[in-house]
Short mmCIF file of C-alpha atoms in Angstrom, two decimals:
data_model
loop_
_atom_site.label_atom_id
_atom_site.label_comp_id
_atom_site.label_asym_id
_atom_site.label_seq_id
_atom_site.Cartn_x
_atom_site.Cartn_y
_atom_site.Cartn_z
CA UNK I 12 90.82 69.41 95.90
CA UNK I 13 87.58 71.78 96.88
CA UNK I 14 88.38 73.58 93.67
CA UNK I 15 88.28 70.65 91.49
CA UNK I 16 84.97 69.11 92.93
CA UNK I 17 83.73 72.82 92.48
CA UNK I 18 85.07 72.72 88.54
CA UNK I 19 83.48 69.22 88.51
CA UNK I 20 80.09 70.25 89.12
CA UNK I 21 80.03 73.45 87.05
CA UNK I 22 81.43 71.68 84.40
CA UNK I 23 78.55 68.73 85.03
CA UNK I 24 75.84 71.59 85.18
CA UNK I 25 77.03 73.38 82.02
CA UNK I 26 77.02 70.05 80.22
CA UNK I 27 73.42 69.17 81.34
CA UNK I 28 72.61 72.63 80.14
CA UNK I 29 73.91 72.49 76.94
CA UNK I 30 71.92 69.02 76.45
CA UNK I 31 68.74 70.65 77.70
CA UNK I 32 69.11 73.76 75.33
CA UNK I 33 68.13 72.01 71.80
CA UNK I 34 65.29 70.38 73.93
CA UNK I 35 63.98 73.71 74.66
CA UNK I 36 64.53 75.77 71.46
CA UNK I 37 63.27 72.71 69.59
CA UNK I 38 59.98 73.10 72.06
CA UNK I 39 60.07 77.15 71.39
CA UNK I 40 59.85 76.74 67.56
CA UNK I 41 57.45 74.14 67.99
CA UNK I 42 54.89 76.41 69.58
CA UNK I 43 55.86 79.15 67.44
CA UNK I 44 55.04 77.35 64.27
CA UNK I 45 51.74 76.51 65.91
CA UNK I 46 51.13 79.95 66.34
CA UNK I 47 51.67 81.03 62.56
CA UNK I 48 50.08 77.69 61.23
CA UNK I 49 47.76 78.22 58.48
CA UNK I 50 47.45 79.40 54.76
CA UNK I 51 48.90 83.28 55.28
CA UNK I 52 48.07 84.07 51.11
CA UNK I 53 44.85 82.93 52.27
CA UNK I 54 44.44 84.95 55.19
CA UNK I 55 45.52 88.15 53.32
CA UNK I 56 42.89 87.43 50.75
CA UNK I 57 40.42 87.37 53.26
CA UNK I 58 41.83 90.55 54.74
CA UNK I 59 41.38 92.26 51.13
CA UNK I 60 37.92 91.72 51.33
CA UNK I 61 37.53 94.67 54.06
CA UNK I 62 38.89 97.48 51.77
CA UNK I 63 39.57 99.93 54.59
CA UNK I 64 42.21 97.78 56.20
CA UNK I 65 45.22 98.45 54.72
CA UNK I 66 47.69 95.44 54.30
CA UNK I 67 50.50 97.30 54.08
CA UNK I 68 53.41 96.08 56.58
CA UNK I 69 51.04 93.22 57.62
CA UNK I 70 51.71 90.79 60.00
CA UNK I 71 49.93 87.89 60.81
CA UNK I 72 48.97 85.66 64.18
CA UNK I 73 47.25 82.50 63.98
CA UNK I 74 46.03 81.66 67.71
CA UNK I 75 44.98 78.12 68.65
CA UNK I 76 41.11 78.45 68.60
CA UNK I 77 41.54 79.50 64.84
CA UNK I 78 41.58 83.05 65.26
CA UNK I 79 43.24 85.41 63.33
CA UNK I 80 44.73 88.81 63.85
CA UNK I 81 46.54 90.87 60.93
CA UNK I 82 48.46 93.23 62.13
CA UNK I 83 49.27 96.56 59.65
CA UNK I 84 51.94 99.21 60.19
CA UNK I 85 50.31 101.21 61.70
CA UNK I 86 48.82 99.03 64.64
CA UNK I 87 45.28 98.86 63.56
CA UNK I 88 44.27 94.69 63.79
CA UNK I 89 42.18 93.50 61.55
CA UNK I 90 40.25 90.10 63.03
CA UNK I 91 38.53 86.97 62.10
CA UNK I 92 37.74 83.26 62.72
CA UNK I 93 39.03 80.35 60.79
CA UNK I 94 38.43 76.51 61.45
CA UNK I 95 40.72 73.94 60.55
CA UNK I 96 40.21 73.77 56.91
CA UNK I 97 41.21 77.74 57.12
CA UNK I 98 37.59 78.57 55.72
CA UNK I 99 36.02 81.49 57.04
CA UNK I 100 33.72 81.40 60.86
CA UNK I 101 31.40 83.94 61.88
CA UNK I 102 31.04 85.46 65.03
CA UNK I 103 27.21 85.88 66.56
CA UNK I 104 25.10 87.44 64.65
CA UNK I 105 26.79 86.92 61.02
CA UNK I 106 30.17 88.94 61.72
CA UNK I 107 32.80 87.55 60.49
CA UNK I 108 35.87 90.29 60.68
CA UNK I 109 36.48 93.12 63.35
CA UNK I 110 38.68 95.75 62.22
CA UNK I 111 40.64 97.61 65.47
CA UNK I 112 40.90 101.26 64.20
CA UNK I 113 44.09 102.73 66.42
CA UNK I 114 46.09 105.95 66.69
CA UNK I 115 49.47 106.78 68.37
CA UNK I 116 48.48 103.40 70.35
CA UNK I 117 45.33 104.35 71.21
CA UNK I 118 41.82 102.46 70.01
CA UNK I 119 39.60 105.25 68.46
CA UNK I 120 37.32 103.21 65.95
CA UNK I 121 36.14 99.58 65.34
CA UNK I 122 33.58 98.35 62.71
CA UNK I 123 32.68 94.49 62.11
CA UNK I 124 31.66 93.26 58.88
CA UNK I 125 29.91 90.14 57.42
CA UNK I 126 31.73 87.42 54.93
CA UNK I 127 32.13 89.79 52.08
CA UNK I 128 33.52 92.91 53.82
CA UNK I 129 30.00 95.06 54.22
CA UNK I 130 29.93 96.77 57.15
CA UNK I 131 27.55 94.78 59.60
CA UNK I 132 25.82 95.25 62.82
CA UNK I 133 24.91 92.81 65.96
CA UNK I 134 21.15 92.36 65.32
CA UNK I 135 21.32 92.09 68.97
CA UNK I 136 22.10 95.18 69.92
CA UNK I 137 20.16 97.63 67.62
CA UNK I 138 22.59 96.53 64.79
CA UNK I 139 25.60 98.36 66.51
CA UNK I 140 28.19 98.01 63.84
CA UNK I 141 30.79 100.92 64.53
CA UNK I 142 32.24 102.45 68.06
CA UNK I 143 34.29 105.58 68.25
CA UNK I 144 36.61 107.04 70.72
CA UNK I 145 37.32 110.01 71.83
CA UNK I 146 39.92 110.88 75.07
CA UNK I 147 38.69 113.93 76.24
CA UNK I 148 41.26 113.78 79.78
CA UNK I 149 44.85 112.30 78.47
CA UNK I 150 46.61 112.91 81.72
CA UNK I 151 43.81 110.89 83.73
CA UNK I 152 43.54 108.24 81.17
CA UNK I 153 47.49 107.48 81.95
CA UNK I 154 47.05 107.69 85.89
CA UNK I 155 43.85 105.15 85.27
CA UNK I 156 45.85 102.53 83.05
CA UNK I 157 48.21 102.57 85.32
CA UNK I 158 46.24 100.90 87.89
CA UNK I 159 44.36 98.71 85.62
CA UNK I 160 47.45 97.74 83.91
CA UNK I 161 48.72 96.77 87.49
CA UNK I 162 45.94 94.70 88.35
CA UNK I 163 45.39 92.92 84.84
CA UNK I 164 42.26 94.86 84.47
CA UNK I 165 40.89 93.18 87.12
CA UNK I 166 39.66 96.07 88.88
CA UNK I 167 36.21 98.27 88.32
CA UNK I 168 36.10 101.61 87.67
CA UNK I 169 32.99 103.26 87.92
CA UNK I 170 34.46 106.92 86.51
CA UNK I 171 31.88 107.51 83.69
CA UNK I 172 31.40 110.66 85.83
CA UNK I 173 34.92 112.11 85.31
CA UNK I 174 34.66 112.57 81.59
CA UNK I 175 37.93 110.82 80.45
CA UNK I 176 36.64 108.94 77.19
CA UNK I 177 33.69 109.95 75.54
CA UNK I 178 31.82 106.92 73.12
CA UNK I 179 29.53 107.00 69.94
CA UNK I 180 27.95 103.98 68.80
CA UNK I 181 26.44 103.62 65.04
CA UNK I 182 24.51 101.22 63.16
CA UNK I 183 25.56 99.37 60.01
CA UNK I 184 24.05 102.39 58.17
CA UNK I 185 25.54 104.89 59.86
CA UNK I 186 23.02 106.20 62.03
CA UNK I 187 23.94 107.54 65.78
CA UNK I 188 22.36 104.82 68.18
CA UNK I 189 23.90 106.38 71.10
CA UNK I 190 26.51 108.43 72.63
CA UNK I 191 27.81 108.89 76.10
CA UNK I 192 30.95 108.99 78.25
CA UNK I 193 32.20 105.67 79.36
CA UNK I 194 34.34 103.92 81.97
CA UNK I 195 38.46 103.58 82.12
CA UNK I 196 37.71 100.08 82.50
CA UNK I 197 35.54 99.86 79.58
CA UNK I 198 38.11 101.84 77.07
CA UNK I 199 40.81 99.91 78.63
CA UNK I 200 38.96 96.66 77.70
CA UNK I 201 38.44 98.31 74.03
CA UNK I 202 42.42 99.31 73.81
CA UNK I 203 43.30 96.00 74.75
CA UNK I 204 40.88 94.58 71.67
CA UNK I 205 39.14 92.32 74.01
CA UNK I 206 35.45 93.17 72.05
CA UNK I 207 34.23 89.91 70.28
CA UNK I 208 30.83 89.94 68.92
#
């Protein structure tokens, strides 16, 4: 008798299951075609338009505030702003794309450019346009994303001092504006492409 009741209830809680599964891959898909809605020929023209990022193995994510990241093969990201007619947004200053330079996983470049692709700089900040990274301690860099990886990032490091990633900032033509080692917490921000103009 215990062993029927017991069959019973599985049997009840497998049915309810199987009624609730449609419900929530019908919910999954509907989120996931939220995330790649737009025009993606479109988007890929746009990404033409900065002729250093190649296209080549592209994928693309549309994320609900209308921004979109093209991801090539070889991990570098390639980011802009859309609004709902899928027409172009700037950033401050006139920006309109970021392109994410990375290597092996790691961030080593980025450069933002105006509407048609010309490299561009934040008037704001002495028309900073491209940032380059160099690790100069590998080992220490691991042992430091560890911890901010644990915490989310949500953690300072003041470790400037220790010499793990060295930074150059340039202007839109090139010039050095300034160079200097920086924090594990600032790199780690940069990795994790969390720079927006």
């Amino acid at each position: 008798m215990k062993n029927d009741i017991k069959h019973k209830k599985s049997m009840k809680n497998i049915s309810f299951n199987l009624f609730l599964l449609p419900v929530a891959l019908l919910m999954l898909f509907t989120a996931y075609g939220n995330l790649k809605a737009g025009d993606n020929g479109k988007y890929m023209g746009y990404a033409l338009k900065v002729n250093e990022f190649d296209t080549a193995g592209s994928r693309i994510t549309v994320l609900s505030d209308g921004e979109v990241n093209i991801i090539n093969s070889g991990g570098s990201i390639l980011r802009f702003r859309v609004n709902k007619d899928d027409e172009l947004r700037t950033y401050h200053c006139g920006i309109v794309f970021i392109h994410y330079i990375f290597n092996n996983g790691w961030i080593n470049k980025y450069k933002t450019f105006d509407i048609n692709g010309s490299l561009k700089g934040d008037d704001e900040f002495e028309d900073l346009a491209i940032v380059e990274y160099e690790i100069r301690k590998m080992n220490l860099l691991h042992a430091k994303f560890e911890v901010l990886n644990e915490a989310d990032g949500n953690i300072e490091m003041k470790d400037a001092k220790d010499e793990i990633v060295y930074m150059k900032a340039y202007d839109s033509k090139n010039r050095l504006i300034k160079e200097n080692y920086i924090s594990t917490k600032e790199y780690w921000m940069a990795n994790n492409v969390l720079y927006k103009p």
